[in-house]
JSON list of C-alpha atoms in Angstrom, two decimals:
[
{"chain": "A", "resi": 1, "resn": "MET", "atom": "CA", "xyz": [0.00, 0.00, 0.00]},
{"chain": "A", "resi": 2, "resn": "LYS", "atom": "CA", "xyz": [1.37, 3.41, -1.00]},
{"chain": "A", "resi": 3, "resn": "THR", "atom": "CA", "xyz": [0.27, 6.89, -0.03]},
{"chain": "A", "resi": 4, "resn": "PHE", "atom": "CA", "xyz": [-0.01, 9.49, -2.78]},
{"chain": "A", "resi": 5, "resn": "TYR", "atom": "CA", "xyz": [-0.05, 13.26, -2.42]},
{"chain": "A", "resi": 6, "resn": "PHE", "atom": "CA", "xyz": [-2.05, 15.14, -5.05]},
{"chain": "A", "resi": 7, "resn": "HIS", "atom": "CA", "xyz": [-2.04, 18.86, -5.77]},
{"chain": "A", "resi": 8, "resn": "GLN", "atom": "CA", "xyz": [-3.44, 21.25, -8.39]},
{"chain": "A", "resi": 9, "resn": "LEU", "atom": "CA", "xyz": [-6.91, 19.80, -7.74]},
{"chain": "A", "resi": 10, "resn": "LYS", "atom": "CA", "xyz": [-10.21, 20.35, -9.50]},
{"chain": "A", "resi": 11, "resn": "SER", "atom": "CA", "xyz": [-13.58, 19.45, -8.01]},
{"chain": "A", "resi": 12, "resn": "HIS", "atom": "CA", "xyz": [-16.39, 17.82, -9.94]},
{"chain": "A", "resi": 13, "resn": "GLY", "atom": "CA", "xyz": [-19.35, 17.68, -7.60]},
{"chain": "A", "resi": 14, "resn": "ASP", "atom": "CA", "xyz": [-23.00, 17.72, -8.62]},
{"chain": "A", "resi": 15, "resn": "LEU", "atom": "CA", "xyz": [-23.78, 20.84, -6.60]},
{"chain": "A", "resi": 16, "resn": "GLY", "atom": "CA", "xyz": [-22.89, 24.23, -8.05]},
{"chain": "A", "resi": 17, "resn": "ARG", "atom": "CA", "xyz": [-21.08, 25.28, -4.88]},
{"chain": "A", "resi": 18, "resn": "SER", "atom": "CA", "xyz": [-18.82, 22.22, -5.06]},
{"chain": "A", "resi": 19, "resn": "SER", "atom": "CA", "xyz": [-17.23, 23.39, -8.31]},
{"chain": "A", "resi": 20, "resn": "THR", "atom": "CA", "xyz": [-13.53, 24.21, -8.41]},
{"chain": "A", "resi": 21, "resn": "GLN", "atom": "CA", "xyz": [-14.13, 27.97, -8.56]},
{"chain": "A", "resi": 22, "resn": "HIS", "atom": "CA", "xyz": [-16.24, 27.93, -5.36]},
{"chain": "A", "resi": 23, "resn": "LEU", "atom": "CA", "xyz": [-14.60, 25.18, -3.32]},
{"chain": "A", "resi": 24, "resn": "LEU", "atom": "CA", "xyz": [-10.95, 25.88, -4.25]},
{"chain": "A", "resi": 25, "resn": "PRO", "atom": "CA", "xyz": [-9.61, 22.35, -3.53]},
{"chain": "A", "resi": 26, "resn": "SER", "atom": "CA", "xyz": [-5.85, 22.38, -3.14]},
{"chain": "A", "resi": 27, "resn": "LEU", "atom": "CA", "xyz": [-4.32, 19.16, -1.76]},
{"chain": "A", "resi": 28, "resn": "ALA", "atom": "CA", "xyz": [-5.29, 15.53, -1.27]},
{"chain": "A", "resi": 29, "resn": "VAL", "atom": "CA", "xyz": [-3.68, 12.46, 0.30]},
{"chain": "A", "resi": 30, "resn": "VAL", "atom": "CA", "xyz": [-4.81, 8.96, -0.72]},
{"chain": "A", "resi": 31, "resn": "ARG", "atom": "CA", "xyz": [-3.61, 5.52, 0.36]},
{"chain": "A", "resi": 32, "resn": "ALA", "atom": "CA", "xyz": [-4.01, 2.89, -2.36]},
{"chain": "A", "resi": 33, "resn": "ASP", "atom": "CA", "xyz": [-2.33, -0.10, -4.02]},
{"chain": "A", "resi": 34, "resn": "SER", "atom": "CA", "xyz": [-1.46, 1.85, -7.16]},
{"chain": "A", "resi": 35, "resn": "LEU", "atom": "CA", "xyz": [-1.58, 5.28, -8.72]},
{"chain": "A", "resi": 36, "resn": "SER", "atom": "CA", "xyz": [-4.54, 4.29, -10.91]},
{"chain": "A", "resi": 37, "resn": "SER", "atom": "CA", "xyz": [-6.46, 3.13, -7.81]},
{"chain": "A", "resi": 38, "resn": "ALA", "atom": "CA", "xyz": [-5.59, 6.35, -6.01]},
{"chain": "A", "resi": 39, "resn": "ARG", "atom": "CA", "xyz": [-6.82, 8.44, -8.96]},
{"chain": "A", "resi": 40, "resn": "ARG", "atom": "CA", "xyz": [-10.06, 6.41, -9.03]},
{"chain": "A", "resi": 41, "resn": "LEU", "atom": "CA", "xyz": [-10.59, 7.00, -5.29]},
{"chain": "A", "resi": 42, "resn": "LEU", "atom": "CA", "xyz": [-9.96, 10.70, -5.81]},
{"chain": "A", "resi": 43, "resn": "ARG", "atom": "CA", "xyz": [-12.59, 10.78, -8.58]},
{"chain": "A", "resi": 44, "resn": "ASP", "atom": "CA", "xyz": [-15.02, 8.92, -6.30]},
{"chain": "A", "resi": 45, "resn": "VAL", "atom": "CA", "xyz": [-14.98, 11.87, -3.89]},
{"chain": "A", "resi": 46, "resn": "GLY", "atom": "CA", "xyz": [-15.41, 14.35, -6.75]},
{"chain": "A", "resi": 47, "resn": "LEU", "atom": "CA", "xyz": [-11.82, 15.45, -7.26]},
{"chain": "A", "resi": 48, "resn": "SER", "atom": "CA", "xyz": [-9.14, 15.17, -9.92]},
{"chain": "A", "resi": 49, "resn": "ALA", "atom": "CA", "xyz": [-5.52, 16.24, -9.85]},
{"chain": "A", "resi": 50, "resn": "LYS", "atom": "CA", "xyz": [-3.06, 17.53, -12.37]},
{"chain": "A", "resi": 51, "resn": "SER", "atom": "CA", "xyz": [0.01, 16.60, -10.31]},
{"chain": "A", "resi": 52, "resn": "TYR", "atom": "CA", "xyz": [0.99, 13.95, -7.79]},
{"chain": "A", "resi": 53, "resn": "ARG", "atom": "CA", "xyz": [3.92, 12.44, -5.96]},
{"chain": "A", "resi": 54, "resn": "VAL", "atom": "CA", "xyz": [4.49, 9.77, -3.35]},
{"chain": "A", "resi": 55, "resn": "ALA", "atom": "CA", "xyz": [3.57, 11.26, 0.03]},
{"chain": "A", "resi": 56, "resn": "THR", "atom": "CA", "xyz": [6.21, 12.02, 2.62]},
{"chain": "A", "resi": 57, "resn": "ALA", "atom": "CA", "xyz": [6.07, 10.16, 5.93]},
{"chain": "A", "resi": 58, "resn": "SER", "atom": "CA", "xyz": [4.41, 13.12, 7.68]},
{"chain": "A", "resi": 59, "resn": "GLU", "atom": "CA", "xyz": [1.78, 13.41, 4.92]},
{"chain": "A", "resi": 60, "resn": "ALA", "atom": "CA", "xyz": [1.11, 9.68, 5.03]},
{"chain": "A", "resi": 61, "resn": "ARG", "atom": "CA", "xyz": [0.58, 9.79, 8.82]},
{"chain": "A", "resi": 62, "resn": "LEU", "atom": "CA", "xyz": [-2.44, 12.00, 8.19]},
{"chain": "A", "resi": 63, "resn": "ILE", "atom": "CA", "xyz": [-4.45, 8.98, 7.02]},
{"chain": "A", "resi": 64, "resn": "ASP", "atom": "CA", "xyz": [-2.45, 6.02, 8.41]},
{"chain": "A", "resi": 65, "resn": "HIS", "atom": "CA", "xyz": [-5.06, 5.18, 11.04]},
{"chain": "A", "resi": 66, "resn": "PHE", "atom": "CA", "xyz": [-7.94, 5.14, 8.51]},
{"chain": "A", "resi": 67, "resn": "GLU", "atom": "CA", "xyz": [-9.05, 2.30, 6.24]},
{"chain": "A", "resi": 68, "resn": "PRO", "atom": "CA", "xyz": [-7.09, 1.85, 3.01]},
{"chain": "A", "resi": 69, "resn": "GLY", "atom": "CA", "xyz": [-8.76, 3.87, 0.28]},
{"chain": "A", "resi": 70, "resn": "THR", "atom": "CA", "xyz": [-9.52, 6.84, 2.52]},
{"chain": "A", "resi": 71, "resn": "VAL", "atom": "CA", "xyz": [-9.14, 10.22, 0.83]},
{"chain": "A", "resi": 72, "resn": "ALA", "atom": "CA", "xyz": [-8.17, 13.34, 2.80]},
{"chain": "A", "resi": 73, "resn": "TRP", "atom": "CA", "xyz": [-8.38, 16.69, 1.04]},
{"chain": "A", "resi": 74, "resn": "THR", "atom": "CA", "xyz": [-8.20, 20.36, 1.84]},
{"chain": "A", "resi": 75, "resn": "THR", "atom": "CA", "xyz": [-9.11, 23.67, 0.25]},
{"chain": "A", "resi": 76, "resn": "ALA", "atom": "CA", "xyz": [-7.18, 26.89, -0.24]},
{"chain": "A", "resi": 77, "resn": "ASP", "atom": "CA", "xyz": [-9.11, 28.64, 2.53]},
{"chain": "A", "resi": 78, "resn": "MET", "atom": "CA", "xyz": [-8.60, 25.98, 5.23]},
{"chain": "A", "resi": 79, "resn": "THR", "atom": "CA", "xyz": [-5.80, 26.20, 7.74]},
{"chain": "A", "resi": 80, "resn": "GLU", "atom": "CA", "xyz": [-2.84, 23.85, 7.43]},
{"chain": "A", "resi": 81, "resn": "SER", "atom": "CA", "xyz": [-4.26, 21.43, 9.99]},
{"chain": "A", "resi": 82, "resn": "GLU", "atom": "CA", "xyz": [-7.80, 21.29, 8.53]},
{"chain": "A", "resi": 83, "resn": "TRP", "atom": "CA", "xyz": [-8.57, 18.32, 6.31]},
{"chain": "A", "resi": 84, "resn": "VAL", "atom": "CA", "xyz": [-11.79, 16.79, 5.02]},
{"chain": "A", "resi": 85, "resn": "ILE", "atom": "CA", "xyz": [-11.50, 13.04, 5.52]},
{"chain": "A", "resi": 86, "resn": "GLY", "atom": "CA", "xyz": [-13.71, 10.46, 3.86]},
{"chain": "A", "resi": 87, "resn": "GLN", "atom": "CA", "xyz": [-16.27, 12.89, 2.44]},
{"chain": "A", "resi": 88, "resn": "THR", "atom": "CA", "xyz": [-17.18, 13.75, -1.11]},
{"chain": "A", "resi": 89, "resn": "VAL", "atom": "CA", "xyz": [-17.11, 17.37, -2.22]},
{"chain": "A", "resi": 90, "resn": "ASP", "atom": "CA", "xyz": [-20.94, 17.35, -2.33]},
{"chain": "A", "resi": 91, "resn": "GLU", "atom": "CA", "xyz": [-21.21, 15.95, 1.21]},
{"chain": "A", "resi": 92, "resn": "TYR", "atom": "CA", "xyz": [-18.84, 18.63, 2.43]},
{"chain": "A", "resi": 93, "resn": "VAL", "atom": "CA", "xyz": [-20.77, 21.53, 0.90]},
{"chain": "A", "resi": 94, "resn": "ARG", "atom": "CA", "xyz": [-24.10, 20.13, 2.19]},
{"chain": "A", "resi": 95, "resn": "GLU", "atom": "CA", "xyz": [-22.73, 19.98, 5.76]},
{"chain": "A", "resi": 96, "resn": "HIS", "atom": "CA", "xyz": [-21.24, 23.46, 5.71]},
{"chain": "A", "resi": 97, "resn": "PRO", "atom": "CA", "xyz": [-23.79, 26.24, 5.28]},
{"chain": "A", "resi": 98, "resn": "ASN", "atom": "CA", "xyz": [-21.28, 28.64, 3.77]},
{"chain": "A", "resi": 99, "resn": "TRP", "atom": "CA", "xyz": [-20.83, 26.18, 0.88]},
{"chain": "A", "resi": 100, "resn": "ALA", "atom": "CA", "xyz": [-24.41, 24.91, 0.52]},
{"chain": "A", "resi": 101, "resn": "ASP", "atom": "CA", "xyz": [-26.48, 25.58, -2.58]},
{"chain": "A", "resi": 102, "resn": "PRO", "atom": "CA", "xyz": [-29.46, 27.89, -2.00]},
{"chain": "A", "resi": 103, "resn": "ALA", "atom": "CA", "xyz": [-32.66, 25.87, -1.63]}
]
């Protein structure tokens, strides 16, 4: 199992407020068997990435205690220690009123 670090993210949620221009996703960490599996897991949460690398030990520790296949991601406006773990971009915007679509 390897841990991959993705950056230059784009979001592809179903809700308007989960688009890249509103959500501003920036980084993601994914633990998977291969890069193709990691990219698939990233897509499953509504993200894609232009660039990746193998995660450093400190980046990998962020998700070490979670199930394999867990995706952790962050946005440009979150602090360094804030990460969304195991949620899709749509789930995140639904749970946070400042990101939710108007009813």
